Amino acid sequence: MRDADPQPVRLTDYRPPDWLVDTVDLDVRLHPQATRVVVRLGMRPNPLGRPGAPIVLDGDELELKSVALDGAPLAGAGYAATPSSLTILAPPQDPLVLTIETVLDPSANTKLMGLYCSSGTYCTQCEAEGFRRITYFPDRPDVLAVYTTRIEAECEEAPVLLGNGNKVDSGDVEGTTRHFAVWHDPWPKPCYLFALVGGKLDRITEPFVTATGKEVELGIYVEPGKAGRAGYAMDALKRSMRWDEEVFGCEYDLDVFNIVAVADFNMGAMENKGLNVFNDKYVLASPETATDADYANIEAIIAHEYFHNWTGNRITCRDWFQLCLKEGLTVFRDQEFSSDQRSRPVKRIADVRLLKSHQFAEDAGPLAHPVRPATYREINNFYTATVYEKGAEVVRMLKTLLSEEGFRAGMDLYFDRHDGQAATVEEFLTCFADANGADLSQFALWYAQSGTPQVEVNGHWDAAARSYRLDVRQTQVPTPGQPDKQPMLIPLALGLVGADGRDLPLVPHDGTNAAGSVLVVSRPEQSFVFRDVEARPVPSINRGFSAPVKLTTNLASEDLLFLARHDTDPFNRFEAGQTLALAHLVSASGLAPEKTSAGPPSGGGTALVEALIEALGASLEDETLDPAFIAQVLSVPSEGDIAREIGSEVDPDAIHAARRSLRRALGEALRPGLERAYGRHAPDGAYSPDAVSAGRRALRNAALELMASTGEAADIARALAHFETADNMTDRFFALSVLAHHAPAERDAALDAFYQRFRDDPLVIDKWLALQAQIAEPETLERVRELTRHPAFSMGNPNRVRALIGNFAAANQTQFHRPDGAGHLFVADAVLELDRRNPQVAARLLGAFKSWRSLEPTRRGSAERALRRIADGPGLSPDVSDIVARSLG
Ligand SMILES: [Zn+2]
């Protein structure tokens, strides 16, 4: 076992490895309980390391059988071995071959890190530190080696044997019932990209010809009988490969590219070189079983993992502090891919909503950390929204600041300069600075300072001078470990919208127009003046969400209403409506729940609601708008958004009631338009997952739900008919969700019908579990408790745990934060139970407490008791003890 209270690792302590590994030859003989691993490491002293250093290799729960140096067995005095390390005490300071034999029990590996069995399939997960659970190795990303892997197994048990790179040999093991395959990966890689798979799997294959005419065989492997559901993933893969050639000049570099879908997986997917391993949730899709959102996720994640082949694999990270170097950049790349494949404005809106709900919430609580952390205790806990989503925003800002061409020049230089290396954030930024002659030293603070910058912008029109002035003030709020911060470089995309809805030309007062329509804010306070402004414009600020900041302005509700109707920037057109809604919801949440739930908002809120109804009604009737965009416009800010806006003394019941009441008011006021939209977008043919068809379903379903939130019998009947006549999962599940939330009388029969229909399909049953966990009523906790005993549920499968307990904790604010503390206690006990089995999943679940300090005192007290109960738990994993300590810290 590893130390339960590991010492923090610090970025500033980095030093190069003492020994390098050039080649890794693995021989893995698969057996469910006793897999034998023999590794031959071709090593040499690192000229940059400490002279005369011993060889220190990492391990984790390993059982050593033998160790040999240059073919001669090493006596006990020559090395020191524990389950977590192997030290060769006085190695010759020359190139040498170290041979190590270990034995593993894949079927007992419930952590799903290293080599494990998933529903009869052997597979591996090595990022971040799983390879050390397979063999002793310098398990750090800056040790790059060429791998050759021989895999052997019973023919019957594992007819398919897959490894990294290209297959170079295979055959039967003579005189046995076993067979083998040898895979060779010519590209040096860190061990976290190692993978092997063995099992009974079906596959689909397709050829792909790269830009320079190289033929690649693409394969997707799935559980027997599920090949018919892999077609969309294959299509997405081919589109990703072509797109990366066209947009980034990145071509694939092996003869084969394989994807394997497994049922038990801690993460979404893993970019192992030439052998991506996926959570089957992000591969398998059919109209009957997958929603439009599932299809979009599959497309994005297939692309993401593929794009890592260059951003992550060919150029990897020097150390785990640089995780954003591969993740933030690759998220940016997959966002761009999806934007090109689908609607760019709708994709941007969806990405920003995710950023705010996950990353802004993280930034506002005790788990806040920089995009590149300076210290960590358990790296598994840094696969966060900050590293991924904010990391992507930082790359997006680079592109905004440097222009499309400047950005591409920087990327080209990065690929050119660092191919085959383990790089750092500084090296990445230097490529952009060098390619553009730019100074990015202040910009680099985005990687180092945590917290969401607050930006206040006030506009003033001077009629006499015919000028318009924007006063900008930025504030950096203190976050854990960072009490004082420096001002950031913030690109604010701007438009001044004239009375006719058109953008005015932006003429800076000094006559220059250096940065186009982007204000580059670099000081705590700064003013920008534009001349030749004949009439008062409405400023549209931070267009496209050009900077991930919390923006406040002196815009009046009439200005927001104007932008919601006329802004040519689709993101800000959406955002104007959201700002109006949020302003109302925050003030309505301050009222007692019984007042807001009884009817339409009263008092000062009425004008805001009327403005909102007018704005939404106009969008609903505007047939020039993309239906997917209108569906986003109709969405009311989430309970989490409202809680974050309120900031402290949060009462989730009051927020829920205010939101419910607003939706009812919208459903009533917009009913004619909603009915028309519902009718206009009725299906007109067989289901297709394309973005246009998905957008029509999104709008139709949004209309269905807003109408049903009135609770009128006719609206519930419409939802029930929608459920019963649906010919695809998107419509069926959306209607079920409407019934679950708005029709208590119809709910159980519909849930049961859904279960009976899909009971043999675990991925669909996850939706059924998740939905029940999200119902905002006091009976839900007991329902969730009972579902943990349902045959469809298993604590051993991460997808089931996330669906049921994860959704209860993260997507049911009123019941997780029950005032009696029972929700907190339930999740705390689940964390403790899970921690003994799978610490990574347990630590993720625990992250649901991240906003506990902003709750009102009763709930805050109960959350703290639950956290202390976890902290006092015996034998906590490093993963959970790290999160709980930071949450309480
Ligand atoms: Zn990734």
Coordinates of C-alpha atoms and ligand atoms in Angstrom, one line a residue, residues 271 304-305 308 327 388, ligand 1:
E271 CA -5.3 8.0 -25.5
H304 CA -10.2 14.3 -28.2
E305 CA -8.4 11.0 -27.7
H308 CA -3.8 13.5 -28.3
E327 CA -5.4 18.4 -21.7
Y388 CA -9.2 20.7 -18.7
Ligands
ZN1 ZN -7.3 14.1 -22.7

